[in-house]
Short mmCIF file of C-alpha atoms in Angstrom, two decimals:
data_model
loop_
_atom_site.label_atom_id
_atom_site.label_comp_id
_atom_site.label_asym_id
_atom_site.label_seq_id
_atom_site.Cartn_x
_atom_site.Cartn_y
_atom_site.Cartn_z
CA MET A 1 -56.73 9.24 -46.25
CA SER A 2 -53.53 8.61 -44.43
CA ARG A 3 -52.35 5.04 -43.81
CA THR A 4 -52.09 3.79 -40.28
CA ILE A 5 -48.57 2.94 -39.20
CA SER A 6 -48.38 -0.11 -36.87
CA PRO A 7 -46.15 0.02 -33.80
CA ALA A 8 -44.09 -2.84 -35.28
CA THR A 9 -43.36 -0.73 -38.36
CA ALA A 10 -42.23 2.25 -36.28
CA PHE A 11 -40.06 -0.02 -34.11
CA GLY A 12 -38.42 -1.42 -37.12
CA VAL A 13 -37.60 1.94 -38.44
CA ALA A 14 -36.25 3.08 -35.07
CA ALA A 15 -34.14 -0.09 -34.89
CA GLY A 16 -32.70 0.71 -38.36
CA GLY A 17 -32.01 4.29 -37.26
CA ILE A 18 -30.02 2.93 -34.11
CA ALA A 19 -28.14 0.50 -36.52
CA VAL A 20 -27.18 3.46 -38.71
CA TYR A 21 -26.02 5.47 -35.88
CA ALA A 22 -23.70 2.54 -34.68
CA GLY A 23 -22.25 2.60 -38.13
CA MET A 24 -21.59 6.25 -37.72
CA ASP A 25 -19.88 5.51 -34.36
CA ALA A 26 -17.52 3.07 -36.23
CA ILE A 27 -16.58 5.60 -38.76
CA MET A 28 -15.92 8.28 -36.17
CA LYS A 29 -13.78 5.81 -34.06
CA GLY A 30 -11.71 5.30 -37.18
CA LEU A 31 -11.33 8.93 -37.74
CA SER A 32 -10.51 9.51 -34.06
CA ILE A 33 -7.77 6.88 -34.14
CA GLN A 34 -6.28 8.56 -37.20
CA SER A 35 -6.34 12.02 -36.25
CA GLY A 36 -7.91 12.40 -32.72
CA ALA A 37 -11.31 12.86 -31.38
CA TYR A 38 -11.29 16.71 -31.56
CA PHE A 39 -10.49 16.47 -35.28
CA ALA A 40 -13.36 13.92 -35.96
CA VAL A 41 -16.08 15.70 -34.00
CA LEU A 42 -14.99 19.14 -35.42
CA TRP A 43 -15.16 18.01 -39.12
CA ARG A 44 -18.39 16.01 -38.65
CA SER A 45 -20.10 19.01 -37.34
CA VAL A 46 -18.84 21.17 -40.15
CA ALA A 47 -20.09 18.60 -42.66
CA GLY A 48 -23.43 18.37 -40.72
CA VAL A 49 -23.88 22.20 -41.15
CA VAL A 50 -23.17 21.79 -44.83
CA LEU A 51 -25.62 19.03 -45.39
CA LEU A 52 -28.43 20.51 -43.23
CA ALA A 53 -28.19 24.28 -43.86
CA PRO A 54 -29.50 24.04 -47.45
CA ILE A 55 -32.52 21.98 -46.38
CA PHE A 56 -33.21 24.34 -43.60
CA ILE A 57 -33.01 27.47 -45.82
CA ALA A 58 -35.10 25.66 -48.64
CA ARG A 59 -37.96 24.89 -46.04
CA GLY A 60 -38.11 28.56 -45.09
CA GLY A 61 -36.11 28.35 -41.85
CA ARG A 62 -35.21 31.54 -40.13
CA TRP A 63 -32.53 32.49 -37.60
CA PRO A 64 -34.16 31.67 -34.23
CA ALA A 65 -35.30 34.13 -31.55
CA TRP A 66 -32.95 34.73 -28.75
CA ALA A 67 -34.94 32.49 -26.19
CA ALA A 68 -34.41 29.48 -28.60
CA LEU A 69 -30.81 30.50 -29.60
CA ARG A 70 -29.93 30.46 -25.86
CA LEU A 71 -31.18 26.76 -25.62
CA HIS A 72 -29.16 25.98 -28.80
CA LEU A 73 -26.04 27.43 -27.34
CA ALA A 74 -26.55 25.59 -23.97
CA ARG A 75 -27.28 22.13 -25.43
CA GLY A 76 -24.73 22.51 -28.18
CA SER A 77 -22.11 23.21 -25.56
CA VAL A 78 -23.02 20.48 -23.19
CA GLY A 79 -23.87 17.96 -25.81
CA GLY A 80 -20.59 18.82 -27.65
CA ALA A 81 -18.47 18.21 -24.51
CA SER A 82 -20.42 14.98 -24.24
CA VAL A 83 -19.59 13.82 -27.84
CA LEU A 84 -16.03 14.89 -27.64
CA LEU A 85 -15.43 12.82 -24.50
CA PHE A 86 -17.28 9.89 -25.79
CA PHE A 87 -15.25 9.50 -28.90
CA TRP A 88 -12.10 10.14 -26.94
CA GLY A 89 -12.96 7.31 -24.77
CA LEU A 90 -14.21 5.15 -27.63
CA VAL A 91 -10.64 5.08 -29.14
CA ARG A 92 -9.39 3.37 -25.91
CA VAL A 93 -12.20 0.92 -25.15
CA PRO A 94 -14.07 -1.56 -27.39
CA MET A 95 -17.13 -0.15 -29.08
CA ALA A 96 -19.58 -2.51 -27.23
CA GLN A 97 -18.15 -1.53 -23.88
CA GLY A 98 -18.34 2.19 -24.48
CA VAL A 99 -21.92 2.03 -25.77
CA ALA A 100 -22.90 -0.04 -22.70
CA LEU A 101 -21.70 2.66 -20.36
CA THR A 102 -23.72 5.38 -22.30
CA PHE A 103 -26.88 3.45 -21.36
CA LEU A 104 -26.59 5.10 -17.99
CA ALA A 105 -27.67 8.52 -19.44
CA PRO A 106 -31.34 8.08 -19.26
CA LEU A 107 -31.15 6.88 -15.73
CA ILE A 108 -28.85 9.91 -14.84
CA ALA A 109 -31.40 12.23 -16.62
CA LEU A 110 -34.15 11.03 -14.21
CA PHE A 111 -32.12 12.46 -11.25
CA LEU A 112 -31.06 15.55 -13.15
CA ALA A 113 -34.84 16.20 -13.93
CA ALA A 114 -35.60 16.05 -10.33
CA LEU A 115 -33.00 18.56 -9.53
CA THR A 116 -33.62 20.96 -12.38
CA LEU A 117 -37.26 20.43 -13.31
CA GLY A 118 -38.72 19.54 -9.87
CA GLU A 119 -39.79 16.07 -11.06
CA ARG A 120 -40.41 13.46 -8.48
CA ILE A 121 -37.95 10.52 -7.96
CA HIS A 122 -39.82 7.25 -7.55
CA ARG A 123 -38.43 4.34 -5.63
CA SER A 124 -38.15 2.39 -8.92
CA ALA A 125 -35.62 4.91 -9.96
CA ILE A 126 -33.52 4.40 -6.99
CA GLY A 127 -33.64 0.65 -7.30
CA GLY A 128 -32.91 0.80 -11.02
CA SER A 129 -29.83 2.99 -10.21
CA LEU A 130 -28.49 0.30 -7.90
CA VAL A 131 -28.92 -2.38 -10.52
CA ALA A 132 -27.28 -0.31 -13.14
CA SER A 133 -24.42 0.47 -10.72
CA LEU A 134 -23.77 -3.24 -10.38
CA GLY A 135 -23.54 -3.28 -14.21
CA VAL A 136 -20.75 -0.63 -14.19
CA PHE A 137 -18.90 -2.51 -11.34
CA ALA A 138 -19.13 -5.68 -13.71
CA ILE A 139 -17.63 -3.94 -16.54
CA ALA A 140 -14.85 -2.35 -14.19
CA ALA A 141 -14.30 -5.89 -12.81
CA GLY A 142 -13.67 -7.28 -16.37
CA GLN A 143 -10.98 -4.54 -16.87
CA VAL A 144 -9.32 -5.59 -13.63
CA GLN A 145 -9.35 -9.23 -14.53
CA ALA A 146 -8.05 -8.46 -18.01
CA ARG A 147 -5.35 -6.19 -16.52
CA ALA A 148 -6.61 -3.32 -18.58
CA SER A 149 -4.15 -0.64 -19.42
CA GLU A 150 -4.36 2.85 -17.82
CA ASP A 151 -5.54 4.15 -21.27
CA MET A 152 -8.46 1.79 -21.26
CA VAL A 153 -9.39 2.91 -17.67
CA LEU A 154 -9.21 6.48 -18.52
CA GLY A 155 -11.44 5.76 -21.67
CA SER A 156 -13.98 4.31 -19.47
CA VAL A 157 -14.06 7.25 -17.11
CA ALA A 158 -14.25 9.68 -20.02
CA ILE A 159 -17.34 7.72 -21.32
CA LEU A 160 -18.79 7.84 -17.98
CA ILE A 161 -18.45 11.56 -17.71
CA ALA A 162 -19.88 11.82 -21.20
CA SER A 163 -23.00 9.98 -20.18
CA ILE A 164 -23.57 12.54 -17.33
CA LEU A 165 -22.98 15.49 -19.74
CA TYR A 166 -25.26 13.68 -22.32
CA ALA A 167 -28.06 13.22 -19.44
CA GLY A 168 -27.79 16.98 -18.99
CA SER A 169 -28.24 17.57 -22.73
CA LEU A 170 -31.47 15.43 -22.56
CA ILE A 171 -32.87 17.76 -19.96
CA LEU A 172 -32.08 20.67 -22.15
CA LEU A 173 -33.59 18.94 -25.21
CA ARG A 174 -36.93 18.77 -23.38
CA ARG A 175 -37.09 22.60 -23.58
CA GLN A 176 -35.34 22.91 -27.03
CA ALA A 177 -37.87 20.70 -28.52
CA GLN A 178 -40.65 23.05 -27.33
CA ALA A 179 -38.90 26.06 -28.97
CA ALA A 180 -37.70 24.70 -32.31
CA ASP A 181 -38.36 21.83 -34.78
CA PRO A 182 -36.13 18.83 -35.11
CA LEU A 183 -34.25 20.14 -38.20
CA GLU A 184 -33.39 23.51 -36.50
CA VAL A 185 -32.33 21.63 -33.44
CA ALA A 186 -29.91 19.36 -35.42
CA LEU A 187 -28.63 22.19 -37.53
CA PHE A 188 -27.85 24.54 -34.64
CA THR A 189 -26.39 21.87 -32.54
CA SER A 190 -23.81 21.34 -35.22
CA ILE A 191 -23.24 25.09 -35.85
CA VAL A 192 -22.65 25.62 -32.00
CA LEU A 193 -20.35 22.61 -31.65
CA GLY A 194 -18.46 23.25 -34.92
CA GLY A 195 -18.12 26.94 -33.90
CA LEU A 196 -16.78 26.13 -30.47
CA LEU A 197 -14.30 23.66 -31.78
CA LEU A 198 -13.04 25.89 -34.46
CA ILE A 199 -11.70 28.05 -31.79
CA GLY A 200 -9.13 25.47 -30.77
CA ALA A 201 -8.70 23.99 -34.29
CA PRO A 202 -5.19 25.58 -34.94
CA TRP A 203 -3.87 23.79 -31.77
CA PHE A 204 -5.92 20.52 -31.65
CA ALA A 205 -7.07 19.62 -35.22
CA GLY A 206 -5.63 19.90 -38.58
CA VAL A 207 -7.33 20.17 -42.16
CA PRO A 208 -8.76 17.05 -43.33
CA ARG A 209 -6.78 15.03 -46.07
CA ILE A 210 -8.57 14.41 -49.17
CA GLU A 211 -8.85 10.66 -48.58
CA GLN A 212 -10.61 11.45 -45.17
CA LEU A 213 -13.38 13.47 -46.70
CA PRO A 214 -15.59 10.59 -47.65
CA ALA A 215 -15.56 9.28 -44.08
CA ILE A 216 -16.35 12.75 -42.67
CA VAL A 217 -19.20 13.32 -45.10
CA ALA A 218 -20.50 9.66 -44.41
CA SER A 219 -20.53 10.27 -40.63
CA ALA A 220 -22.49 13.45 -40.94
CA ALA A 221 -24.90 11.90 -43.42
CA LEU A 222 -25.44 8.78 -41.31
CA GLY A 223 -26.05 10.80 -38.27
CA SER A 224 -28.72 12.92 -40.09
CA VAL A 225 -30.30 9.74 -41.39
CA SER A 226 -30.47 8.20 -38.03
CA ALA A 227 -32.05 11.36 -36.50
CA VAL A 228 -34.68 11.53 -39.16
CA ALA A 229 -35.52 7.80 -38.77
CA LEU A 230 -35.87 8.09 -34.99
CA ALA A 231 -37.92 11.36 -35.25
CA TRP A 232 -40.17 9.54 -37.71
CA ALA A 233 -40.61 6.55 -35.49
CA TYR A 234 -41.31 8.60 -32.28
CA ALA A 235 -43.94 10.63 -34.16
CA ARG A 236 -45.82 7.52 -34.93
CA ALA A 237 -45.53 5.34 -31.87
CA GLU A 238 -45.44 5.82 -27.99
CA ALA A 239 -42.24 6.32 -26.35
CA GLN A 240 -42.78 3.34 -24.10
CA VAL A 241 -43.09 1.00 -27.14
CA LEU A 242 -39.78 2.43 -28.76
CA ALA A 243 -37.66 2.88 -25.55
CA PRO A 244 -36.21 -0.58 -25.65
CA VAL A 245 -34.96 -0.09 -29.11
CA GLU A 246 -32.26 2.04 -27.84
CA TYR A 247 -30.60 -1.11 -26.33
CA THR A 248 -30.14 -2.77 -29.72
CA ALA A 249 -27.17 -0.42 -30.10
CA PHE A 250 -25.13 -2.79 -27.90
CA VAL A 251 -25.57 -5.55 -30.52
CA TRP A 252 -24.81 -3.29 -33.42
CA SER A 253 -21.72 -1.88 -31.68
CA ALA A 254 -20.42 -5.28 -30.82
CA LEU A 255 -20.83 -6.42 -34.51
CA PHE A 256 -19.20 -3.22 -35.96
CA GLY A 257 -16.50 -3.32 -33.36
CA TRP A 258 -15.79 -7.01 -34.33
CA LEU A 259 -15.90 -6.42 -38.17
CA VAL A 260 -13.99 -3.07 -38.32
CA PHE A 261 -11.59 -3.16 -35.39
CA ALA A 262 -11.43 -7.05 -34.57
CA GLU A 263 -12.66 -6.26 -31.04
CA ARG A 264 -13.98 -9.10 -28.78
CA VAL A 265 -16.67 -8.61 -26.32
CA SER A 266 -15.86 -10.08 -22.81
CA PRO A 267 -18.50 -11.82 -20.68
CA TRP A 268 -18.03 -9.09 -18.12
CA THR A 269 -19.05 -6.44 -20.67
CA ILE A 270 -22.26 -8.55 -21.61
CA ALA A 271 -23.15 -9.05 -17.98
CA GLY A 272 -22.59 -5.42 -17.32
CA ALA A 273 -24.63 -4.16 -20.32
CA LEU A 274 -27.57 -6.51 -19.14
CA LEU A 275 -27.42 -5.20 -15.63
CA ILE A 276 -27.49 -1.56 -16.87
CA ILE A 277 -30.25 -2.16 -19.25
CA ALA A 278 -32.26 -3.89 -16.50
CA GLY A 279 -31.76 -1.07 -14.15
CA CYS A 280 -32.83 1.54 -16.63
CA LEU A 281 -35.99 -0.54 -17.46
CA VAL A 282 -36.82 -0.77 -13.71
CA ALA A 283 -36.15 2.88 -13.22
CA VAL A 284 -38.44 4.14 -16.01
CA ARG A 285 -41.45 1.73 -15.24
CA ARG A 286 -44.55 3.34 -14.28
CA PRO A 287 -45.57 2.93 -10.54
CA ILE A 288 -48.60 0.94 -10.08
CA PRO A 289 -51.38 3.15 -8.47
CA ALA A 290 -52.48 1.98 -5.08
CA PRO A 291 -56.11 0.51 -5.15
CA GLN A 292 -58.80 2.75 -3.80
CA THR A 293 -60.59 1.74 -0.69
CA GLU A 294 -64.24 2.37 -0.17
CA ALA A 295 -63.24 5.01 2.41
CA SER A 296 -61.21 6.96 -0.17
CA LEU A 297 -64.13 7.18 -2.61
#
């Protein structure tokens, strides 16, 4: 007889997965500062393939059919561009600020779903987008007040573009999840991304130094652990219960940014993050159905 898992337990596991992922972000930022975002993303992808491929094969995994492979190629390309831009931007802005800007992705996904999947946009999504936009303006105002360098502004813009691309990858993930299991999705995302980046490796990335290998393997391992933890949690609790856990990433990114890079979180960033989170929560809330009148019965 299987033991019932409480929503609180699932929430705790998901929160742990988010914390682990924030730790991976810190390692990747360090690698990106050392050798560039292209280098860091490339070799993390290669390490991910090395770690996941034996597990995939041991579980009897097979080469996917063409329909699934096309989805892997599409999402690996779009998601890969998003990851590359994110870590390029993260080198130039504090971790907390960068992660706050990525919270726009679920909101953007609502509008992309309307365009590509024919889903209806509710008024709550429009209102939420307006609130979240104020959050972006608050973060931008903080940069103006602090007289941020051109590099910091470019970093923020890169992360905003990364959020749009990530939202597109979320739409592709909906179809991808119907065609493949999570392990196959994770493995082939790394294969596609690593394969694409290897093309430009002679110009944009070198071979890792021996002292960099532990960080590369650790980033790939932490990313895999986070993915498994979140998949386990989402299989045992409703999405509406777990959705707020995504926003704990702001706390962890602020903590790791302070511990590892001595970054300080400005009040503007905190205010902006709260507005973006509020906008997302407003956008995804379910509309209350209109009460039925006697005439409609």
